PDB file of C-alpha atoms in Angstrom:
ATOM      1  CA  MET A1171     209.535 228.843  63.135  1.00 49.00           C
ATOM      2  CA  ALA A1172     212.701 227.862  61.480  1.00 50.00           C
ATOM      3  CA  LYS A1173     215.524 226.489  63.585  1.00 50.00           C
ATOM      4  CA  GLU A1174     219.026 227.363  62.869  1.00 53.00           C
ATOM      5  CA  ASN A1175     221.669 224.689  63.268  1.00 53.00           C
ATOM      6  CA  GLY A1176     224.778 226.300  62.233  1.00 57.00           C
ATOM      7  CA  ASP A1177     224.346 227.315  58.645  1.00 62.00           C
ATOM      8  CA  ILE A1178     221.381 225.020  57.862  1.00 66.00           C
ATOM      9  CA  VAL A1179     217.917 226.416  58.147  1.00 65.00           C
ATOM     10  CA  THR A1180     215.095 223.826  58.144  1.00 65.00           C
ATOM     11  CA  PRO A1181     211.611 224.918  57.232  1.00 66.00           C
ATOM     12  CA  PRO A1182     208.806 224.211  59.657  1.00 68.00           C
ATOM     13  CA  VAL A1183     206.907 220.911  59.115  1.00 65.00           C
ATOM     14  CA  PRO A1184     203.214 221.512  58.560  1.00 62.00           C
ATOM     15  CA  LYS A1185     200.929 219.801  61.027  1.00 64.00           C
ATOM     16  CA  LYS A1186     198.429 217.275  59.705  1.00 60.00           C
ATOM     17  CA  SER A1187     194.972 218.616  59.984  1.00 57.00           C
ATOM     18  CA  ALA A1188     192.344 216.722  61.916  1.00 56.00           C
ATOM     19  CA  SER A1189     190.059 216.469  58.862  1.00 56.00           C
ATOM     20  CA  LYS A1190     191.189 213.870  56.364  1.00 59.00           C
ATOM     21  CA  LYS A1191     190.086 213.962  52.778  1.00 63.00           C
ATOM     22  CA  ARG A1192     187.124 211.700  52.389  1.00 66.00           C
ATOM     23  CA  LYS A1193     187.020 209.309  49.500  1.00 65.00           C
ATOM     24  CA  ARG A1194     183.985 209.620  47.281  1.00 63.00           C
ATOM     25  CA  LYS A1195     181.692 206.631  47.627  1.00 62.00           C
ATOM     26  CA  LYS A1196     181.188 204.741  44.416  1.00 58.00           C
ATOM     27  CA  SER A1197     177.630 204.830  43.240  1.00 58.00           C
ATOM     28  CA  ASN A1198     175.859 201.721  41.950  1.00 57.00           C
ATOM     29  CA  SER A1199     176.310 202.863  38.354  1.00 56.00           C
ATOM     30  CA  ASP A1200     180.074 203.242  38.907  1.00 56.00           C
ATOM     31  CA  LYS A1201     180.219 199.733  40.364  1.00 55.00           C
ATOM     32  CA  LYS A1202     178.217 198.336  37.438  1.00 55.00           C
ATOM     33  CA  ASN A1203     180.560 200.021  34.966  1.00 56.00           C
ATOM     34  CA  VAL A1204     183.552 198.429  36.693  1.00 55.00           C
ATOM     35  CA  VAL A1205     181.849 195.016  36.610  1.00 54.00           C
ATOM     36  CA  ASN A1206     180.784 195.446  32.977  1.00 59.00           C
ATOM     37  CA  LYS A1207     184.317 196.436  31.968  1.00 61.00           C
ATOM     38  CA  SER A1208     185.808 193.418  33.715  1.00 60.00           C
ATOM     39  CA  VAL A1209     183.182 191.066  32.242  1.00 58.00           C
ATOM     40  CA  ALA A1210     183.763 192.539  28.793  1.00 59.00           C
ATOM     41  CA  LYS A1211     187.446 191.654  29.098  1.00 64.00           C
ATOM     42  CA  LEU A1212     186.665 188.072  30.121  1.00 65.00           C
ATOM     43  CA  LEU A1213     183.918 187.189  27.663  1.00 62.00           C
ATOM     44  CA  PRO A1214     184.287 187.093  23.891  1.00 62.00           C
ATOM     45  CA  LYS A1215     182.373 189.625  21.850  1.00 66.00           C
ATOM     46  CA  GLN A1216     178.840 188.526  21.054  1.00 66.00           C
ATOM     47  CA  GLY A1217     177.621 188.441  17.499  1.00 66.00           C
ATOM     48  CA  ILE A1218     176.688 186.245  14.607  1.00 62.00           C
ATOM     49  CA  LYS A1219     179.401 183.770  13.903  1.00 64.00           C
ATOM     50  CA  THR A1220     179.796 181.352  11.081  1.00 64.00           C
ATOM     51  CA  PRO A1221     179.233 177.727  12.071  1.00 60.00           C
ATOM     52  CA  HIS A1222     182.349 175.723  12.791  1.00 70.00           C
ATOM     53  CA  SER A1223     180.774 172.445  11.727  1.00 73.00           C
ATOM     54  CA  SER A1224     181.762 170.703   8.542  1.00 78.00           C
ATOM     55  CA  LEU A1225     178.256 169.220   8.275  1.00 80.00           C
ATOM     56  CA  PRO A1226     175.848 170.736   5.747  1.00 81.00           C
ATOM     57  CA  PRO A1227     173.032 172.891   7.197  1.00 78.00           C
ATOM     58  CA  ILE A1228     169.735 171.141   7.911  1.00 79.00           C
ATOM     59  CA  ASN A1229     166.803 172.164   5.733  1.00 79.00           C
ATOM     60  CA  ILE A1230     163.658 172.492   7.834  1.00 76.00           C
ATOM     61  CA  LYS A1231     160.445 171.720   6.018  1.00 71.00           C
ATOM     62  CA  SER A1232     157.464 174.028   6.357  1.00 69.00           C
ATOM     63  CA  VAL A1233     153.791 173.180   5.935  1.00 62.00           C
ATOM     64  CA  VAL A1234     151.966 174.537   2.901  1.00 67.00           C
ATOM     65  CA  GLU A1235     148.421 175.064   4.113  1.00 69.00           C
ATOM     66  CA  PRO A1236     145.624 173.808   1.804  1.00 72.00           C
ATOM     67  CA  HIS A1237     143.169 176.604   2.886  1.00 77.00           C
ATOM     68  CA  LEU A1238     140.064 174.480   3.301  1.00 83.00           C
ATOM     69  CA  THR A1239     136.716 176.029   4.243  1.00 87.00           C
ATOM     70  CA  CYS A1240     135.005 175.333   7.572  1.00 89.00           C
ATOM     71  CA  THR A1241     131.647 173.627   7.026  1.00 88.00           C
ATOM     72  CA  TYR A1242     130.147 175.329  10.078  1.00 88.00           C
ATOM     73  CA  CYS A1243     131.145 178.996   9.620  1.00 91.00           C
ATOM     74  CA  ASP A1244     132.189 179.042   5.924  1.00 89.00           C
ATOM     75  CA  LYS A1245     135.509 180.747   6.758  1.00 91.00           C
ATOM     76  CA  VAL A1246     138.940 179.606   5.597  1.00 89.00           C
ATOM     77  CA  ILE A1247     140.822 177.289   7.958  1.00 86.00           C
ATOM     78  CA  GLU A1248     144.236 178.939   8.328  1.00 84.00           C
ATOM     79  CA  ASN A1249     145.922 176.161  10.313  1.00 81.00           C
ATOM     80  CA  ILE A1250     145.039 172.688   9.056  1.00 76.00           C
ATOM     81  CA  ALA A1251     146.783 171.025  12.030  1.00 76.00           C
ATOM     82  CA  SER A1252     144.171 172.486  14.409  1.00 79.00           C
ATOM     83  CA  ALA A1253     141.192 171.538  12.231  1.00 83.00           C
ATOM     84  CA  ILE A1254     138.808 168.686  13.005  1.00 85.00           C
ATOM     85  CA  ARG A1255     137.703 166.445  10.183  1.00 82.00           C
ATOM     86  CA  GLY A1256     134.120 165.404  10.788  1.00 79.00           C
ATOM     87  CA  GLU A1257     131.833 163.096   8.887  1.00 76.00           C
ATOM     88  CA  GLU A1258     131.942 162.933   5.057  1.00 76.00           C
ATOM     89  CA  ASP A1259     135.191 164.908   4.641  1.00 77.00           C
ATOM     90  CA  ASN A1260     133.783 168.010   6.325  1.00 84.00           C
ATOM     91  CA  TYR A1261     136.421 170.151   7.990  1.00 86.00           C
ATOM     92  CA  TYR A1262     135.750 172.367  11.021  1.00 88.00           C
ATOM     93  CA  HIS A1263     137.656 174.894  13.097  1.00 90.00           C
ATOM     94  CA  PHE A1264     138.252 173.445  16.554  1.00 88.00           C
ATOM     95  CA  ASP A1265     136.048 176.115  18.184  1.00 90.00           C
ATOM     96  CA  CYS A1266     133.331 175.634  15.550  1.00 90.00           C
ATOM     97  CA  MET A1267     133.202 171.914  16.346  1.00 89.00           C
ATOM     98  CA  ILE A1268     132.750 172.658  20.067  1.00 89.00           C
ATOM     99  CA  GLU A1269     129.985 175.156  19.257  1.00 90.00           C
ATOM    100  CA  LYS A1270     128.304 172.679  16.879  1.00 89.00           C
ATOM    101  CA  LEU A1271     128.357 169.895  19.485  1.00 89.00           C
ATOM    102  CA  SER A1272     127.061 172.273  22.176  1.00 88.00           C
ATOM    103  CA  LYS A1273     124.031 173.080  20.013  1.00 89.00           C
ATOM    104  CA  GLU A1274     123.391 169.444  19.063  1.00 88.00           C
ATOM    105  CA  GLU A1275     123.692 168.040  22.596  1.00 86.00           C
ATOM    106  CA  LYS A1276     121.417 169.186  25.384  1.00 85.00           C
ATOM    107  CA  LEU A1277     123.717 170.371  28.135  1.00 85.00           C
ATOM    108  CA  ASP A1278     122.542 170.514  31.734  1.00 84.00           C
ATOM    109  CA  GLU A1279     123.609 173.273  34.102  1.00 86.00           C
ATOM    110  CA  GLY A1280     127.356 173.143  34.813  1.00 85.00           C
ATOM    111  CA  GLU A1281     128.099 170.842  31.854  1.00 88.00           C
ATOM    112  CA  LYS A1282     130.318 171.716  28.949  1.00 89.00           C
ATOM    113  CA  ILE A1283     131.904 170.150  25.886  1.00 89.00           C
ATOM    114  CA  SER A1284     135.590 169.306  26.254  1.00 88.00           C
ATOM    115  CA  TYR A1285     138.173 167.758  23.913  1.00 88.00           C
ATOM    116  CA  ILE A1286     139.708 164.663  25.482  1.00 88.00           C
ATOM    117  CA  GLY A1287     142.104 163.709  22.663  1.00 83.00           C
ATOM    118  CA  ARG A1288     142.429 161.620  19.495  1.00 80.00           C
ATOM    119  CA  GLY A1289     139.387 163.223  17.851  1.00 83.00           C
ATOM    120  CA  THR A1290     137.083 162.551  20.813  1.00 88.00           C
ATOM    121  CA  PHE A1291     134.948 165.095  22.680  1.00 89.00           C
ATOM    122  CA  ALA A1292     133.011 164.595  25.915  1.00 90.00           C
ATOM    123  CA  ILE A1293     130.271 166.233  27.937  1.00 90.00           C
ATOM    124  CA  VAL A1294     131.900 166.896  31.307  1.00 91.00           C
ATOM    125  CA  LYS A1295     130.690 168.117  34.670  1.00 90.00           C
ATOM    126  CA  LYS A1296     132.358 168.497  38.062  1.00 87.00           C
ATOM    127  CA  ASP A1297     130.992 166.366  40.882  1.00 86.00           C
ATOM    128  CA  GLU A1298     130.738 167.343  44.563  1.00 85.00           C
ATOM    129  CA  GLU A1299     134.421 166.544  45.144  1.00 87.00           C
ATOM    130  CA  GLY A1300     135.521 168.704  42.187  1.00 84.00           C
ATOM    131  CA  LYS A1301     136.456 165.775  39.945  1.00 87.00           C
ATOM    132  CA  LEU A1302     135.474 165.782  36.272  1.00 85.00           C
ATOM    133  CA  VAL A1303     132.853 163.230  35.303  1.00 87.00           C
ATOM    134  CA  PHE A1304     132.154 162.273  31.678  1.00 87.00           C
ATOM    135  CA  ARG A1305     128.457 161.993  30.986  1.00 86.00           C
ATOM    136  CA  LYS A1306     128.908 161.143  27.311  1.00 88.00           C
ATOM    137  CA  THR A1307     131.818 160.738  24.892  1.00 87.00           C
ATOM    138  CA  MET A1308     131.570 161.514  21.182  1.00 88.00           C
ATOM    139  CA  GLU A1309     134.129 160.251  18.684  1.00 85.00           C
ATOM    140  CA  VAL A1310     134.036 162.969  16.020  1.00 84.00           C
ATOM    141  CA  GLU A1311     137.196 162.053  14.163  1.00 81.00           C
ATOM    142  CA  LYS A1312     137.769 158.322  13.664  1.00 80.00           C
ATOM    143  CA  ALA A1313     141.230 156.923  14.367  1.00 77.00           C
ATOM    144  CA  GLU A1314     141.846 156.097  10.688  1.00 79.00           C
ATOM    145  CA  VAL A1315     140.861 159.614   9.629  1.00 75.00           C
ATOM    146  CA  PHE A1316     143.035 161.113  12.388  1.00 74.00           C
ATOM    147  CA  ASN A1317     146.054 159.107  11.173  1.00 78.00           C
ATOM    148  CA  GLN A1318     145.326 160.034   7.541  1.00 76.00           C
ATOM    149  CA  MET A1319     145.295 163.697   8.516  1.00 73.00           C
ATOM    150  CA  LYS A1320     148.647 163.352  10.286  1.00 74.00           C
ATOM    151  CA  LYS A1321     150.141 161.705   7.183  1.00 79.00           C
ATOM    152  CA  TYR A1322     148.597 164.388   4.980  1.00 74.00           C
ATOM    153  CA  VAL A1323     150.118 167.209   7.031  1.00 71.00           C
ATOM    154  CA  GLU A1324     153.532 165.484   6.976  1.00 73.00           C
ATOM    155  CA  GLY A1325     153.212 164.914   3.215  1.00 73.00           C
ATOM    156  CA  ILE A1326     152.535 168.556   2.307  1.00 68.00           C
ATOM    157  CA  LYS A1327     155.693 169.887   3.947  1.00 65.00           C
ATOM    158  CA  GLU A1328     158.160 171.430   1.516  1.00 57.00           C
TER     159      GLU A1328
END
């Protein structure tokens, strides 16, 4: 109802309803978009940039493989760095050398051939405590030959 105060008529004031408008909850994707937008403003754009250094770029040498043939399986050795050089300039794949030694040596139950480093293999077996025990060591690649091979691989880099 409108009240009359002399000549002025004031309209009635609407009552506030008991139900307020509920704000929509932001979903996880909305929150991520807000975070991504704010991060995008803070961080520079990602991409390939030219180097800021005045130094010349470093040329990295690559190995040119000699493609030797394995004496054991007669297949080409693709990676000379993983080859084993046996007696009389015979080259072997690493796995071929293990197979060759396994056939040459009589292995007891639970024994196997293992590479122990620097061109040396061993027949190993676990004892009762679970520790590895070497029954026999076999130097397949002599230290001089091993060092020659390292120098050879370094020398064939382009």
